[in-house]
PDB file of C-alpha atoms and ligand atoms in Angstrom:
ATOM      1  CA  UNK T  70      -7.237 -10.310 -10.835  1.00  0.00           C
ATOM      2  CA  UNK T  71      -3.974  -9.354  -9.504  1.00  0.00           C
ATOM      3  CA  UNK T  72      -3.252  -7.380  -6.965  1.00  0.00           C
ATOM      4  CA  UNK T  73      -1.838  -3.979  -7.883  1.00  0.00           C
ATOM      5  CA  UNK T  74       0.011  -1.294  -5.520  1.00  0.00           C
ATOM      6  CA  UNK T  75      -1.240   2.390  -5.367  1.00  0.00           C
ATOM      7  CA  UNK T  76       1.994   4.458  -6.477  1.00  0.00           C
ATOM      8  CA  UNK T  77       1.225   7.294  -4.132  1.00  0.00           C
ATOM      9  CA  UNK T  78       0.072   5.717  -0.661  1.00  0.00           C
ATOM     10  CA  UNK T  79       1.522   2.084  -1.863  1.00  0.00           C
ATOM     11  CA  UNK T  80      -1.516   0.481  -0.779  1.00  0.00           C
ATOM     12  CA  UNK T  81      -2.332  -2.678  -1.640  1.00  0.00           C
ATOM     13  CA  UNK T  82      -5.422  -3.176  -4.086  1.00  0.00           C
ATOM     14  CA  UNK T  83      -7.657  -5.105  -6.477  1.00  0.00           C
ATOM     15  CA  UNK T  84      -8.757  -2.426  -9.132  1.00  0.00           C
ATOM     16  CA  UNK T  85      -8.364   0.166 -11.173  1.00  0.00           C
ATOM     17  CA  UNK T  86      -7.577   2.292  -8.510  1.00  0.00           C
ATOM     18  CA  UNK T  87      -6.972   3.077  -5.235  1.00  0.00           C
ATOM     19  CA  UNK T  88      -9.768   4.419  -2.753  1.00  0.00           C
ATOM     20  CA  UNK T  89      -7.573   6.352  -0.498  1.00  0.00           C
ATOM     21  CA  UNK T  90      -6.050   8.568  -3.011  1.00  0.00           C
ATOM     22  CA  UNK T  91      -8.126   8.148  -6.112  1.00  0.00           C
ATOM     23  CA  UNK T  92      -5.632   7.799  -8.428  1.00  0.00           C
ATOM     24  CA  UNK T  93      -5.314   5.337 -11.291  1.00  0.00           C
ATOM     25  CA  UNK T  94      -1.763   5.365 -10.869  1.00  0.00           C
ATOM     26  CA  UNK T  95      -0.995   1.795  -9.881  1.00  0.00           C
ATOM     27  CA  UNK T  96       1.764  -0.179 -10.458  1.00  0.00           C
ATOM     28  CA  UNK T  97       1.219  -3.931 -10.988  1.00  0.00           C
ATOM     29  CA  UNK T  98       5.196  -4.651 -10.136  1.00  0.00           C
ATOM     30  CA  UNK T  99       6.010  -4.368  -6.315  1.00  0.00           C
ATOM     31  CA  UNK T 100       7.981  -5.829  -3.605  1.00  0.00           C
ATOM     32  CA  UNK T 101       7.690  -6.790   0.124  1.00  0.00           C
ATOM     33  CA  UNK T 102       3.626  -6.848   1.290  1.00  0.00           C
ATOM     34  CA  UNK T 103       3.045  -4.989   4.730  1.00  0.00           C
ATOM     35  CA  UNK T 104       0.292  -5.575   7.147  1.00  0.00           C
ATOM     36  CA  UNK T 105      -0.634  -2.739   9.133  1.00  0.00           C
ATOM     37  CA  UNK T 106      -2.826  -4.031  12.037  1.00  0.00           C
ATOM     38  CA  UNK T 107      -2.600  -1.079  14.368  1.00  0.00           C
ATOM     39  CA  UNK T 108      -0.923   2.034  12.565  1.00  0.00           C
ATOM     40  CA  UNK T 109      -0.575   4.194  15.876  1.00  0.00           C
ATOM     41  CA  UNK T 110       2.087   1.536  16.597  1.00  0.00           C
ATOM     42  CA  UNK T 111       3.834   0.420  14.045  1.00  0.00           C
ATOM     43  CA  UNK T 112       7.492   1.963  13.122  1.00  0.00           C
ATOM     44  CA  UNK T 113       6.740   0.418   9.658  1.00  0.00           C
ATOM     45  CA  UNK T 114       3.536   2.137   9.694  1.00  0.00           C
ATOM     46  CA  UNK T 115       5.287   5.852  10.270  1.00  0.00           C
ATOM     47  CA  UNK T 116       8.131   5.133   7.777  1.00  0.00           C
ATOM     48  CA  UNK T 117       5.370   4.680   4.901  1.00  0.00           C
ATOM     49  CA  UNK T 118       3.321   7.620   6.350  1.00  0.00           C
ATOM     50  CA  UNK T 119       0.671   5.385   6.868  1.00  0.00           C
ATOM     51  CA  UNK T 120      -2.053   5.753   8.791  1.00  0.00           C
ATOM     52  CA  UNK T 121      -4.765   2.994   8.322  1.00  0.00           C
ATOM     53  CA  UNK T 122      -4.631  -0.493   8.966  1.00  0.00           C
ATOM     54  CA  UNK T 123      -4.226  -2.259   5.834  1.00  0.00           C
ATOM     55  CA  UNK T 124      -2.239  -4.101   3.357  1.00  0.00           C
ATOM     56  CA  UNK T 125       1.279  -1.769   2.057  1.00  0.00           C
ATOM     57  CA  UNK T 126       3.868  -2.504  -0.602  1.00  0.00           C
ATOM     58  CA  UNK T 127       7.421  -1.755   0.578  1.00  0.00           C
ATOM     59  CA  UNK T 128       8.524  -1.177  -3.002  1.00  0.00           C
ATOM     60  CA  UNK T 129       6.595  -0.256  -6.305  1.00  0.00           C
ATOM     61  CA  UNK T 130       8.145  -0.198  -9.685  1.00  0.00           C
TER      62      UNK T 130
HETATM   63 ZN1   ZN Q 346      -3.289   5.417  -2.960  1.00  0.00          ZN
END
């Protein structure tokens, strides 16, 4: 299955939708994958209001 990216939280995910927010409303076309390791430090991390460690699109369409 391809990977899809939450709309709301732009998480990364394999589903119909995304466990942080609940929502269905994922978009299967999106740009630049993020890897949050360590949220508390990452600019990255506070620019996509972000606040687990996990895998982020930069981009959804
Ligand atoms: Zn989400």
């Amino acid at each position: 299955m391809a990977e899809k990216a939450c709309r709301h939280c732009l998480r990364i995910l394999e589903g119909n939708s995304c466990p942080i927010c609940g929502t269905s409303d994922l978009a299967e076309e999106w740009n630049g994958l993020v890897i949050i390791l360590d949220p508390e430090r990452s600019e990255i991390a506070k620019k996509l209001g972000v606040d687990i460690p996990d895998k982020f699109a930069l981009k959804v369409r």
